[in-house]
Amino acid sequence: MSLISLALAAVLISFLPHLTGVTWGQLDERLVRVGWGAMAVLTGVWLAGLWAYSNVVSDSLPGLSRRRALLVNCVGSGASNVLPFGGAVGVAMTVAMMTRWGFARRPVAASAVVTGVWNLLSRFLLPAVGLVCLLGAGYMPDRRLAVAAGVGGALLIGVVVAMSVALRREAVADLLGRGLDRMVRFLPLRRKPCLRDFLLDLRHSTIEITRTRWPRLTLGMVAYMALQCVLFIGCLRVTGAEVAVPEAVAAFAINRVLTTAVITPGGSGISESATALALIGFGVAPGAATAAVLLFWFFAHLIEIPVGWFAWSVWSLTIRART
């Protein structure tokens, strides 16, 4: 399944120029014009985004330093971008890292829940932000973008309502835990875990984090998304894609929302195809749109894979040295 998903992502990326009506030779001509100075600036913006999201991870787990949070962030991103359903693998790897550092399982699980929810909220909110930017610029969006914004808004409301009910009513967590305990009885396990007690404890930890740290978590997530948007607009500028900022923000929103597609690792290939077509629909030249999308894919997806596995290697070596 993993090989099929990776192959599909590779096919979609390689098929992107054909989809937009350009050749790889034309893309190469545009991309080689991007100077080292522009690449250095884009790299700096990308690193700033990593640091901003590391603050979200650190704030979700009291006692976790910014340096360790940066390692956790890199490892989670690297796993998410190379495997289908990689988000679950990334969570498992980061949980292993935190527990080896001495953090208890309950606050680690609460940290994973909180950061996951804040990620979903930010991505579901983006289509509405893009729609507002277009309306503010006097651009009448087409039906597809309006539908995307409506679906994103509905999902955002659904996540908020579900989270609010689960956190405010202990009976919901209790009912879910009892149901999971009944399911566990049918599994061939020697020790049956008590998921009801775990969920109740997790609920209390999550309430404490969200009640005391939601402003810092929200600020960190907003900073991260804003820096990602600046990186996207920078990729547009250095590749010669002429598009107004509201349209660029709307295309960025489409790109980030579709990264939640689990068909390919990190939605790779799917989000790039949709983003390139959206930019072309906004009047950007096909060659410039495709080059900009591929350059942003390099920073937002491809480069995070080796960086993530390098961070995992650093963590593994430090753990062995301490042992």
XYZ file of C-alpha atoms in Angstrom:
323
model
C 0.000 0.000 0.000
C 2.840 2.400 0.862
C 4.625 1.689 -2.421
C 1.405 2.201 -4.384
C 0.761 5.512 -2.641
C 4.314 6.727 -3.226
C 4.126 5.654 -6.866
C 0.853 7.543 -7.273
C 2.404 10.691 -5.795
C 5.393 10.374 -8.139
C 3.100 9.899 -11.143
C 0.981 12.924 -10.223
C 4.031 15.155 -9.786
C 5.618 13.981 -13.056
C 2.267 14.415 -14.841
C 1.817 17.985 -13.550
C 3.532 19.739 -16.516
C 1.375 17.767 -18.958
C -1.701 18.769 -16.960
C -0.829 22.465 -17.194
C 0.365 22.310 -20.812
C 4.098 22.944 -20.355
C 7.259 20.866 -20.716
C 9.934 20.008 -18.188
C 12.391 21.941 -20.342
C 10.333 25.114 -19.960
C 10.114 24.557 -16.210
C 13.856 24.038 -16.003
C 14.446 27.360 -17.752
C 12.292 29.165 -15.180
C 13.674 27.401 -12.135
C 17.325 27.957 -13.029
C 16.647 31.692 -13.095
C 15.945 31.597 -9.361
C 19.187 32.918 -7.922
C 21.022 31.779 -4.822
C 20.016 34.950 -3.010
C 16.313 34.273 -3.585
C 16.753 30.656 -2.491
C 18.504 31.822 0.682
C 15.613 34.163 1.511
C 13.031 31.438 0.863
C 15.028 29.031 3.010
C 15.059 31.572 5.816
C 11.271 31.928 5.636
C 10.916 28.133 5.659
C 13.152 27.845 8.744
C 11.153 30.586 10.474
C 7.998 28.569 9.808
C 9.569 25.477 11.366
C 10.484 27.505 14.441
C 6.973 28.998 14.698
C 5.319 25.570 14.672
C 7.901 24.294 17.159
C 6.487 26.887 19.565
C 3.060 25.271 19.128
C 4.524 21.856 19.997
C 6.406 23.269 22.977
C 3.365 25.102 24.334
C 1.252 21.941 24.077
C 3.581 20.025 26.418
C 4.745 21.910 29.523
C 8.434 21.365 30.112
C 9.366 20.667 26.494
C 12.152 23.004 25.353
C 12.087 24.806 22.023
C 15.110 22.836 20.799
C 13.482 19.496 21.520
C 10.205 20.720 20.069
C 12.062 21.559 16.850
C 13.383 17.980 16.685
C 9.880 16.623 17.272
C 8.470 18.911 14.581
C 11.068 17.846 12.000
C 10.646 14.127 12.712
C 6.855 14.305 12.528
C 6.933 16.230 9.256
C 9.468 13.870 7.711
C 7.356 10.804 8.480
C 4.117 12.473 7.380
C 5.574 13.442 4.007
C 6.978 10.051 3.057
C 4.199 7.638 4.044
C 0.454 7.422 3.373
C -1.383 8.046 6.633
C 2.020 9.353 7.631
C 0.481 11.645 10.211
C -0.265 8.623 12.417
C 3.296 7.339 11.949
C 4.664 10.775 12.752
C 2.606 10.935 15.947
C 3.878 7.495 16.992
C 7.491 8.531 16.421
C 7.128 11.816 18.281
C 5.372 10.089 21.184
C 8.291 7.668 21.394
C 10.727 10.588 21.475
C 8.883 12.443 24.221
C 8.435 9.402 26.442
C 12.137 8.561 26.138
C 12.865 12.082 27.340
C 10.946 11.250 30.495
C 7.520 12.788 29.833
C 4.509 10.846 31.076
C 2.193 9.269 28.523
C -0.899 11.234 29.507
C 0.485 14.750 28.844
C 2.199 13.446 25.698
C -1.121 12.091 24.411
C -2.830 15.377 25.310
C -0.133 17.256 23.384
C -0.751 15.094 20.303
C -4.500 15.706 20.534
C -4.163 19.467 20.987
C -1.653 19.992 18.162
C -3.733 17.766 15.866
C -6.901 19.733 16.562
C -5.167 23.092 16.063
C -3.778 21.821 12.743
C -7.220 20.772 11.541
C -8.808 24.029 12.633
C -6.229 26.110 10.801
C -6.555 24.148 7.560
C -10.352 24.116 7.568
C -10.380 27.859 8.219
C -8.099 28.669 5.274
C -10.740 28.382 2.481
C -12.907 30.932 4.269
C -9.873 33.231 4.631
C -9.141 32.875 0.914
C -12.762 33.632 0.050
C -12.761 36.750 2.227
C -9.542 37.968 0.572
C -11.064 37.556 -2.880
C -14.289 39.316 -1.916
C -12.327 42.134 -0.306
C -10.402 42.623 -3.548
C -13.636 42.807 -5.529
C -13.139 39.410 -7.154
C -16.221 37.267 -7.540
C -15.065 33.667 -6.830
C -16.395 30.824 -8.898
C -18.680 28.124 -7.617
C -15.891 25.635 -6.862
C -14.075 27.977 -4.499
C -17.331 28.879 -2.775
C -18.108 25.185 -2.304
C -14.605 24.576 -0.926
C -15.006 27.437 1.535
C -18.430 26.132 2.564
C -17.152 22.601 3.106
C -14.155 23.892 5.030
C -16.381 26.053 7.202
C -18.742 23.156 7.872
C -15.842 20.895 8.845
C -14.425 23.638 11.058
C -17.744 24.020 12.859
C -18.047 20.242 13.179
C -14.589 19.881 14.731
C -15.221 22.753 17.155
C -18.609 21.358 18.211
C -17.284 17.812 18.630
C -14.306 18.996 20.642
C -16.446 21.261 22.808
C -18.929 18.488 23.583
C -16.167 15.982 24.351
C -14.377 18.418 26.648
C -17.386 19.892 28.413
C -19.270 16.638 29.014
C -17.458 13.885 30.842
C -20.282 11.489 29.982
C -19.265 11.590 26.287
C -15.689 10.535 27.035
C -16.991 7.937 29.493
C -19.375 6.482 26.901
C -16.674 6.371 24.233
C -14.228 4.741 26.622
C -16.711 2.039 27.631
C -17.416 1.296 23.975
C -13.710 0.964 23.203
C -13.216 -1.288 26.223
C -15.925 -3.613 24.908
C -14.183 -3.761 21.538
C -10.807 -4.477 23.151
C -12.236 -7.567 24.846
C -12.413 -9.295 21.467
C -8.731 -8.670 20.723
C -6.156 -11.416 21.482
C -4.307 -9.392 24.121
C -2.960 -10.781 27.374
C -3.390 -7.463 29.178
C -6.555 -5.606 28.336
C -5.973 -1.835 28.586
C -8.605 0.266 30.335
C -9.292 2.847 27.668
C -12.125 4.435 29.639
C -9.782 5.621 32.395
C -7.216 6.701 29.816
C -9.742 8.814 27.903
C -11.029 10.440 31.078
C -7.486 11.347 32.129
C -6.745 12.556 28.602
C -9.839 14.758 28.717
C -8.713 16.443 31.929
C -5.197 17.043 30.556
C -6.538 18.451 27.294
C -8.902 20.784 29.155
C -6.015 22.116 31.238
C -3.838 22.792 28.189
C -6.561 24.441 26.098
C -7.821 26.523 29.034
C -4.435 27.983 29.965
C -2.503 27.954 26.695
C -4.971 28.445 23.859
C -3.815 32.034 23.124
C -0.192 30.943 22.692
C -1.170 27.891 20.665
C -3.341 30.000 18.385
C -0.689 32.693 17.978
C 1.933 30.089 17.095
C -0.337 28.418 14.538
C -1.279 31.756 12.959
C 2.416 32.686 12.714
C 3.216 29.333 11.117
C 0.452 29.586 8.517
C 1.326 33.212 7.783
C 4.976 32.305 7.174
C 3.918 29.416 4.935
C 1.767 31.858 2.956
C 4.694 34.285 2.664
C 6.832 31.380 1.424
C 4.184 30.522 -1.179
C 3.950 34.124 -2.393
C 7.745 34.276 -2.496
C 7.827 31.201 -4.736
C 5.347 32.924 -7.027
C 7.451 36.068 -7.222
C 10.823 34.432 -7.914
C 9.393 32.252 -10.699
C 7.753 35.194 -12.438
C 4.140 34.320 -11.607
C 2.179 37.575 -11.762
C -0.832 37.333 -9.454
C -2.409 39.642 -6.896
C -2.070 38.836 -3.206
C -5.770 37.900 -2.643
C -5.632 35.331 -5.452
C -2.318 34.043 -4.123
C -3.813 33.598 -0.644
C -6.786 31.730 -2.131
C -4.456 29.394 -4.062
C -2.398 28.854 -0.907
C -5.576 27.931 0.978
C -6.435 25.315 -1.638
C -2.913 23.895 -1.412
C -2.911 23.562 2.367
C -6.408 22.104 2.633
C -5.612 19.348 0.145
C -2.527 18.289 2.108
C -5.008 16.498 4.384
C -5.771 14.058 1.540
C -4.429 10.683 2.718
C -4.374 9.037 -0.710
C -0.756 10.129 -1.136
C 1.821 11.168 1.505
C 0.881 14.678 2.607
C -1.505 14.960 -0.332
C 1.552 15.197 -2.598
C 0.590 15.544 -6.246
C -3.067 16.183 -5.469
C -2.609 19.563 -3.798
C -0.005 20.657 -6.372
C -2.280 19.826 -9.317
C -5.236 21.703 -7.836
C -3.075 24.694 -6.880
C -1.526 24.991 -10.337
C -4.933 24.841 -12.015
C -6.280 27.461 -9.585
C -3.399 29.814 -10.376
C -3.936 29.342 -14.091
C -7.612 30.102 -13.538
C -6.542 33.360 -11.860
C -4.673 34.327 -15.034
C -1.135 33.174 -14.218
C 0.914 31.825 -17.118
C 0.960 27.993 -17.043
C 4.760 27.783 -16.960
C 5.081 30.264 -14.087
C 2.234 28.666 -12.126
C 3.692 25.172 -12.450
C 7.221 26.297 -11.568
C 5.997 28.185 -8.500
C 3.955 25.216 -7.284
C 6.887 22.819 -7.703
C 9.233 25.205 -5.889
C 6.795 25.495 -2.992
C 6.404 21.695 -3.004
C 10.171 21.448 -2.591
C 10.088 23.576 0.566
C 6.770 22.420 2.045
C 7.148 18.714 1.333
C 10.317 17.364 -0.262
C 13.023 19.009 1.826
C 11.281 18.057 5.074
C 11.862 14.346 4.398
C 15.684 14.296 4.682
C 15.575 16.959 7.407
C 13.125 14.822 9.393
C 15.178 11.661 9.160
C 18.322 13.618 10.019
C 16.545 14.901 13.145
C 15.535 11.317 14.010
C 19.164 10.223 13.638
C 20.331 13.045 15.919
C 17.762 12.060 18.536
C 18.696 8.370 18.273
C 22.407 9.118 18.726
C 21.815 11.352 21.751
C 19.568 8.741 23.377
C 22.151 5.997 22.838
C 24.901 8.203 24.206
C 22.908 8.874 27.373
C 22.017 5.202 27.761
